[in-house]
Coordinates of C-alpha atoms in Angstrom, one line a residue:
M1 CA 138.2 93.9 117.1
K2 CA 135.4 94.9 119.2
L3 CA 132.1 94.0 117.5
Q4 CA 131.7 90.3 115.8
P5 CA 132.6 90.2 112.0
I6 CA 129.5 92.4 110.3
I7 CA 130.1 90.3 106.9
T8 CA 130.4 87.1 107.5
S9 CA 129.9 85.8 103.2
L10 CA 131.4 87.2 100.2
L11 CA 127.4 86.8 98.7
E12 CA 126.4 89.6 101.9
T13 CA 126.2 92.2 98.5
D14 CA 124.3 93.4 96.2
L15 CA 123.6 91.7 93.3
Y16 CA 123.9 93.8 90.6
K17 CA 127.4 93.9 91.7
F18 CA 127.5 90.2 89.9
S19 CA 126.0 91.6 86.8
M20 CA 128.1 94.4 86.7
G21 CA 131.0 92.2 87.8
M22 CA 130.8 89.7 84.8
T23 CA 130.2 93.0 81.9
I24 CA 133.7 94.3 84.3
Y25 CA 135.2 90.6 83.5
H26 CA 134.3 90.0 79.9
Q27 CA 134.7 93.5 79.3
F28 CA 136.6 95.8 80.9
P29 CA 138.7 93.7 82.9
S30 CA 141.9 96.2 82.5
Y31 CA 139.8 99.1 83.5
R32 CA 141.0 100.4 87.2
T33 CA 138.8 103.0 89.2
T34 CA 139.0 104.5 92.9
W35 CA 135.9 104.6 95.0
T36 CA 135.7 107.5 97.1
F37 CA 133.5 107.1 101.2
K38 CA 131.1 110.7 101.8
C39 CA 129.1 111.2 104.9
R40 CA 126.1 113.8 103.6
N41 CA 125.5 114.4 106.5
K42 CA 126.3 117.4 108.3
D43 CA 125.8 116.9 112.2
V44 CA 126.8 113.1 112.3
H45 CA 130.7 112.3 113.2
F46 CA 132.8 108.8 113.6
T47 CA 135.4 108.7 116.3
K48 CA 138.6 107.4 116.1
E49 CA 137.4 104.1 117.8
M50 CA 134.8 103.7 115.2
V51 CA 137.9 104.5 112.7
E52 CA 139.9 101.5 113.8
E53 CA 136.7 99.5 114.0
I54 CA 135.6 99.9 110.6
R55 CA 139.4 98.8 110.0
D56 CA 139.4 95.7 111.6
Q57 CA 135.3 95.0 109.6
I58 CA 137.3 95.5 106.6
R59 CA 140.0 93.9 107.1
A60 CA 138.2 90.5 108.4
Y61 CA 136.3 91.1 105.2
C62 CA 139.1 91.1 103.4
D63 CA 140.2 87.3 104.6
L64 CA 136.6 85.5 103.1
K65 CA 136.4 83.6 99.8
F66 CA 133.6 82.2 98.2
T67 CA 132.9 78.3 99.1
E68 CA 132.0 75.7 96.4
D69 CA 127.8 75.9 98.0
E70 CA 128.3 79.9 97.6
L71 CA 129.6 78.8 94.5
E72 CA 127.1 76.6 93.2
Y73 CA 124.7 78.9 94.0
L74 CA 126.1 81.6 91.8
G75 CA 125.9 79.2 89.1
G76 CA 122.2 78.3 89.0
I77 CA 121.4 82.2 88.0
Q78 CA 120.8 81.6 84.9
W79 CA 122.5 84.7 83.6
L80 CA 125.7 84.1 84.8
K81 CA 128.6 82.3 82.9
P82 CA 130.3 79.8 84.0
D83 CA 134.3 81.3 83.5
Y84 CA 133.3 84.4 85.6
V85 CA 131.6 81.6 88.5
E86 CA 135.3 80.4 88.0
F87 CA 137.1 83.0 88.1
L88 CA 135.4 84.4 92.2
R89 CA 136.6 81.0 92.8
L90 CA 139.7 82.5 93.3
W91 CA 139.1 85.9 93.6
H92 CA 138.6 87.2 96.8
P93 CA 139.1 91.1 98.6
V94 CA 142.4 92.7 99.6
F95 CA 142.7 95.0 102.1
E96 CA 145.7 96.9 99.9
D97 CA 143.4 98.6 98.1
F98 CA 142.1 100.4 101.2
E99 CA 143.3 103.6 102.2
I100 CA 141.0 104.5 105.3
T101 CA 141.6 107.3 108.3
D102 CA 140.1 109.7 110.1
D103 CA 141.1 113.0 107.9
A104 CA 138.0 114.0 106.9
P105 CA 135.0 116.6 108.5
C106 CA 132.9 113.3 109.9
G107 CA 135.6 111.8 111.4
L108 CA 136.2 109.2 108.1
A109 CA 137.6 108.7 105.1
I110 CA 138.0 105.6 102.9
E111 CA 139.3 105.5 99.1
A112 CA 139.7 102.2 97.4
K113 CA 141.8 101.7 94.4
S114 CA 142.0 99.4 92.2
T115 CA 140.7 97.2 89.1
W116 CA 137.3 97.8 88.4
L117 CA 137.1 94.5 88.9
N118 CA 138.2 94.3 92.4
S119 CA 137.3 97.7 93.8
S120 CA 133.4 97.6 92.6
M121 CA 132.9 94.3 95.3
Y122 CA 133.8 96.6 97.7
E123 CA 131.0 99.2 98.2
I124 CA 128.5 97.6 99.4
P125 CA 130.4 95.3 102.1
T126 CA 131.9 98.8 103.1
L127 CA 129.2 100.5 103.7
A128 CA 126.8 98.2 105.5
I129 CA 130.3 98.1 107.6
V130 CA 130.2 101.5 108.5
N131 CA 126.4 101.7 109.4
E132 CA 126.6 98.5 111.4
V133 CA 129.9 100.3 113.1
F134 CA 128.2 103.2 113.8
F135 CA 124.7 102.2 115.4
R136 CA 126.2 99.6 117.1
M137 CA 128.9 102.3 119.1
N138 CA 127.1 105.6 118.9
Y139 CA 123.6 104.1 120.1
D140 CA 122.0 101.8 122.6
Y141 CA 122.1 99.5 119.5
E142 CA 119.7 97.1 121.7
D143 CA 117.6 100.2 122.8
L144 CA 117.6 100.9 118.7
L145 CA 116.7 97.1 118.1
D146 CA 113.5 97.5 119.9
S147 CA 112.1 100.4 118.2
Y148 CA 113.2 99.1 115.0
K149 CA 111.3 95.9 116.0
E150 CA 108.2 97.8 116.5
R151 CA 108.0 99.4 113.5
L152 CA 108.8 96.2 111.3
E153 CA 105.7 94.4 112.9
A154 CA 103.8 97.9 112.0
K155 CA 104.8 97.4 108.7
C156 CA 103.7 93.7 108.3
R157 CA 100.6 94.2 109.9
R158 CA 99.8 96.5 107.3
L159 CA 101.0 94.0 104.7
R160 CA 99.0 91.7 106.6
E161 CA 95.3 93.1 106.6
N162 CA 96.1 94.6 103.4
E163 CA 96.0 97.9 104.2
I164 CA 98.0 98.8 101.3
C165 CA 98.8 97.5 97.7
L166 CA 102.7 97.9 96.7
G167 CA 101.9 95.0 93.9
N168 CA 106.1 93.8 93.4
F169 CA 108.5 95.3 95.7
S170 CA 111.9 93.8 96.8
E171 CA 114.1 94.8 100.1
F172 CA 117.1 96.7 98.3
G173 CA 118.4 98.0 102.0
L174 CA 122.1 96.5 102.8
R175 CA 123.9 99.5 102.0
R176 CA 122.5 101.2 104.9
R177 CA 120.8 98.9 107.0
L178 CA 121.0 98.8 111.2
S179 CA 122.2 95.3 111.4
A180 CA 122.7 92.2 109.7
Q181 CA 120.6 90.7 112.2
A182 CA 118.0 94.0 111.8
Q183 CA 117.9 92.8 108.2
E184 CA 117.6 89.4 107.9
L185 CA 114.6 89.7 110.9
A186 CA 112.9 92.1 108.2
I187 CA 113.2 89.7 105.3
E188 CA 112.2 86.6 107.6
Q189 CA 108.9 88.9 108.8
I190 CA 107.9 90.4 105.3
K191 CA 108.1 87.3 103.4
E192 CA 106.2 85.6 105.8
A193 CA 103.7 88.6 106.1
A194 CA 103.1 88.8 102.0
K195 CA 102.1 85.2 101.5
N196 CA 98.8 86.2 101.9
S197 CA 98.5 90.2 100.9
K198 CA 98.1 91.7 97.7
S199 CA 101.3 93.0 97.5
T200 CA 103.8 90.3 96.2
F201 CA 107.6 90.6 97.9
V202 CA 109.7 89.4 95.1
G203 CA 112.8 89.3 96.7
T204 CA 116.1 91.0 98.3
S205 CA 119.1 92.4 96.5
N206 CA 120.9 90.7 99.4
V207 CA 122.3 87.4 97.8
Y208 CA 123.4 85.8 100.8
L209 CA 119.9 86.3 102.3
A210 CA 118.0 85.5 98.9
K211 CA 119.9 82.1 99.4
K212 CA 119.1 81.5 102.8
Y213 CA 115.3 82.4 102.4
N214 CA 114.8 80.8 98.8
I215 CA 114.0 83.9 97.5
A216 CA 114.8 85.6 94.5
P217 CA 118.1 87.7 94.5
V218 CA 116.8 90.9 92.4
G219 CA 119.3 93.4 90.9
T220 CA 121.0 94.4 87.6
M221 CA 122.8 98.0 87.4
A222 CA 124.4 100.4 89.2
H223 CA 124.8 104.3 87.7
E224 CA 129.0 102.8 87.9
Y225 CA 128.5 100.4 85.6
I226 CA 127.2 103.6 82.9
M227 CA 129.7 106.2 85.0
C228 CA 132.4 103.8 83.8
A229 CA 131.7 102.0 80.5
G230 CA 130.7 105.1 79.2
Q231 CA 133.5 107.6 80.7
G232 CA 136.4 105.3 82.1
N233 CA 137.6 105.3 78.2
N234 CA 138.8 108.9 77.1
K235 CA 138.3 108.5 73.3
H236 CA 134.5 108.0 74.1
N237 CA 132.6 110.9 74.1
A238 CA 131.1 111.4 77.8
A239 CA 127.4 112.8 76.8
Y240 CA 126.6 109.3 74.6
S241 CA 128.0 107.4 78.0
N242 CA 124.3 105.4 78.2
W243 CA 124.8 103.8 75.1
Y244 CA 128.0 102.8 75.3
A245 CA 127.3 101.4 78.2
L246 CA 123.4 99.4 77.2
D247 CA 125.5 98.7 74.2
A248 CA 127.6 96.6 76.0
W249 CA 125.4 95.3 78.4
I250 CA 123.5 93.8 75.4
R251 CA 126.2 92.0 73.7
E252 CA 126.8 90.7 77.2
Y253 CA 122.6 89.4 78.1
S254 CA 120.4 90.0 75.2
V255 CA 117.4 89.9 76.0
L256 CA 118.8 88.6 80.2
N257 CA 118.7 90.6 83.2
G258 CA 117.1 93.8 81.4
I259 CA 116.5 96.5 83.7
A260 CA 118.3 99.5 82.5
L261 CA 118.9 102.7 85.1
T262 CA 118.2 106.0 83.6
D263 CA 119.6 109.0 85.5
T264 CA 123.2 108.6 85.7
I265 CA 124.0 111.6 83.4
G266 CA 120.2 112.7 83.5
T267 CA 117.1 111.0 81.9
D268 CA 116.9 113.4 79.2
I269 CA 119.9 112.4 77.7
F270 CA 118.9 108.9 78.5
L271 CA 115.9 108.6 75.9
K272 CA 118.2 110.1 72.9
D273 CA 119.7 106.3 73.2
F274 CA 116.8 104.4 74.6
Q275 CA 115.8 103.6 71.7
L276 CA 114.2 100.9 69.6
T277 CA 116.9 98.6 70.1
F278 CA 117.4 99.2 73.3
A279 CA 113.6 100.0 74.3
T280 CA 112.8 96.6 72.8
M281 CA 115.4 94.2 74.1
F282 CA 115.1 95.7 78.4
S283 CA 112.1 94.4 80.1
G284 CA 112.2 97.7 81.8
V285 CA 114.0 101.1 83.9
R286 CA 114.3 101.8 86.8
H287 CA 113.9 105.0 88.6
D288 CA 116.6 107.0 91.1
S289 CA 115.9 110.5 90.8
G290 CA 113.8 113.3 90.5
D291 CA 109.8 113.9 90.6
P292 CA 108.5 109.6 90.1
Y293 CA 105.6 110.8 88.4
E294 CA 106.9 113.1 86.3
W295 CA 109.9 110.1 85.1
G296 CA 107.2 107.7 84.7
E297 CA 105.1 109.4 82.3
K298 CA 108.0 110.7 80.4
M299 CA 108.8 107.1 80.1
I300 CA 105.0 106.0 79.3
R301 CA 105.2 108.8 76.7
H302 CA 108.5 107.1 75.4
Y303 CA 107.6 103.7 74.6
Q304 CA 104.5 105.2 73.0
S305 CA 106.7 107.4 70.5
L306 CA 108.7 104.1 69.7
G307 CA 105.5 101.8 69.1
I308 CA 106.1 99.6 71.7
D309 CA 103.0 98.8 74.7
H310 CA 104.3 100.3 77.4
K311 CA 102.1 97.5 79.3
T312 CA 104.1 95.1 78.3
K313 CA 107.4 97.3 80.4
T314 CA 108.2 97.2 84.6
L315 CA 108.8 100.7 85.7
L316 CA 110.9 100.1 88.6
F317 CA 111.1 103.0 91.7
S318 CA 113.8 103.2 94.5
D319 CA 114.1 106.2 95.5
S320 CA 113.7 106.9 99.0
L321 CA 110.4 105.0 98.6
D322 CA 108.4 103.9 101.9
F323 CA 105.1 101.4 101.4
D324 CA 103.0 104.9 101.1
K325 CA 104.7 106.5 98.8
A326 CA 105.2 102.8 96.2
A327 CA 101.1 102.7 96.8
A328 CA 100.7 106.3 95.2
L329 CA 102.8 104.9 93.1
Y330 CA 101.1 101.5 92.3
E331 CA 98.0 102.9 92.1
H332 CA 98.8 105.4 89.6
F333 CA 100.9 103.7 86.8
H334 CA 99.4 99.4 87.4
D335 CA 96.8 100.5 84.7
N336 CA 100.0 101.5 82.1
A337 CA 102.7 99.4 82.7
K338 CA 104.0 96.6 85.2
V339 CA 105.4 98.7 88.2
A340 CA 107.9 97.3 90.7
F341 CA 109.7 98.7 93.9
G342 CA 113.2 98.4 95.9
I343 CA 112.6 99.4 99.2
G344 CA 115.8 100.0 101.3
T345 CA 115.9 102.6 104.0
Y346 CA 112.5 102.1 105.3
I347 CA 112.7 98.2 105.6
S348 CA 116.3 98.0 106.9
N349 CA 117.4 100.6 109.1
D350 CA 113.9 102.8 110.2
T351 CA 113.9 103.2 114.0
K352 CA 113.7 106.5 116.2
V353 CA 116.8 107.9 115.1
P354 CA 117.3 109.3 111.3
A355 CA 119.3 106.2 109.5
L356 CA 122.3 107.9 107.5
N357 CA 123.5 109.4 104.5
I358 CA 126.1 107.3 103.4
V359 CA 127.4 106.7 99.8
M360 CA 130.5 105.5 98.0
K361 CA 130.7 106.0 94.4
T362 CA 133.0 106.1 91.5
T363 CA 135.2 109.3 91.5
E364 CA 137.7 108.7 88.8
C365 CA 137.7 105.4 85.8
N366 CA 141.2 104.7 84.2
G367 CA 143.1 108.0 86.1
H368 CA 140.6 110.7 85.2
P369 CA 137.3 111.3 86.6
V370 CA 133.8 110.4 85.8
A371 CA 130.8 111.8 87.2
K372 CA 127.2 111.5 87.9
I373 CA 124.8 113.8 87.4
S374 CA 121.6 112.9 88.9
D375 CA 118.1 114.4 88.3
T376 CA 117.9 115.3 91.9
P377 CA 120.6 117.7 92.8
G378 CA 122.8 117.2 95.7
K379 CA 123.0 113.2 94.4
G380 CA 125.6 113.6 92.4
M381 CA 129.8 113.0 93.0
C382 CA 132.9 113.8 91.4
K383 CA 136.1 115.4 92.3
D384 CA 136.7 117.3 89.8
E385 CA 134.0 120.6 89.3
E386 CA 135.8 121.3 86.3
Y387 CA 134.9 117.8 84.9
V388 CA 131.5 118.2 85.9
Q389 CA 131.3 121.1 84.2
Y390 CA 133.1 120.0 80.5
L391 CA 130.6 117.0 80.6
Q392 CA 127.5 119.6 81.3
R393 CA 128.7 121.6 78.0
T394 CA 128.5 118.0 76.4
L395 CA 125.0 117.1 77.7
K396 CA 123.9 121.0 77.3
W397 CA 125.3 120.9 73.5
R398 CA 123.9 117.2 72.3
L399 CA 120.5 118.2 74.2
E400 CA 120.0 121.4 72.1
R401 CA 121.2 120.5 68.7
E402 CA 120.0 116.3 68.3

């Protein structure tokens, strides 16, 4: 291993991995999943040396275990139950679950196969490792870091001087960060810059940094949860994926931990299931694809149609945001809802070179395909086009006949 270990704590993942993880532990412990890495950049190539470093970094990550101090911290999160925290005392990543080769157009192929309980936890650290290896080994890292620091200072100045108003915002950039060093620098400086600002820095999705800097860990659910909970059982109608997933979530958390993700198989089909009970019990909804203004207005109309006061509900935006986009959305919606933002790459990897567009997605559950059909063409991912066509037909049937 040429670089220092990139992931040094099992807390170094996004909070929603624990909230989904507890639901999986209690309700889907036998489910098995396959996760597949994809680089969407057409002009990026990983060298054999990078692939070997990534393999070594993942092997080092698999040697980690939760410390007693980390378990105590997790036990203090209101909605995490003691039996799940005790399970984490025994849990650790398994290197044999990974297959890492150079057999891909971009030079890097990664698959992870295991129980959903295991493999769900691999996504975020793997992407963080891939990013940092690429930027350290493909560029002059110190030069990139200097450009990152300059841009970070400009962001902090805008916060300090109240040049913009974001309302409540959080940092969501772990999976695509320049480096662990860069992300920590951002948390430290943005926390300080927002102290006397009109914008409120709520916290970070990175549980390790949330603990270190005594700020809130932030996150609820991801697309994988709705894909697997809704499509992992062949006895279920995949067009009702949202209903199966939201029902399981309410059984796990009741009114706690309640931001629902709307776009896994399209927002219009989500609204078919997001009726009075779910819309009342969930504190809000998250946008991650499609036009954010159209989405926000649609959600407000939906709450109105159910007789729910939309001003009591949160609209959380998290799709490719920067400060200007977030400020414009805040200005548009803040009189009609609680508005919040999860800002990722713009905070954690804004340098003079483009950030990578990499993902690691669930492609199979219990031996058959699962799919995401995003509100933005091109954001979905599935190995089996026939299954995608089947799912699209079931969604079309439901939208046209219910």
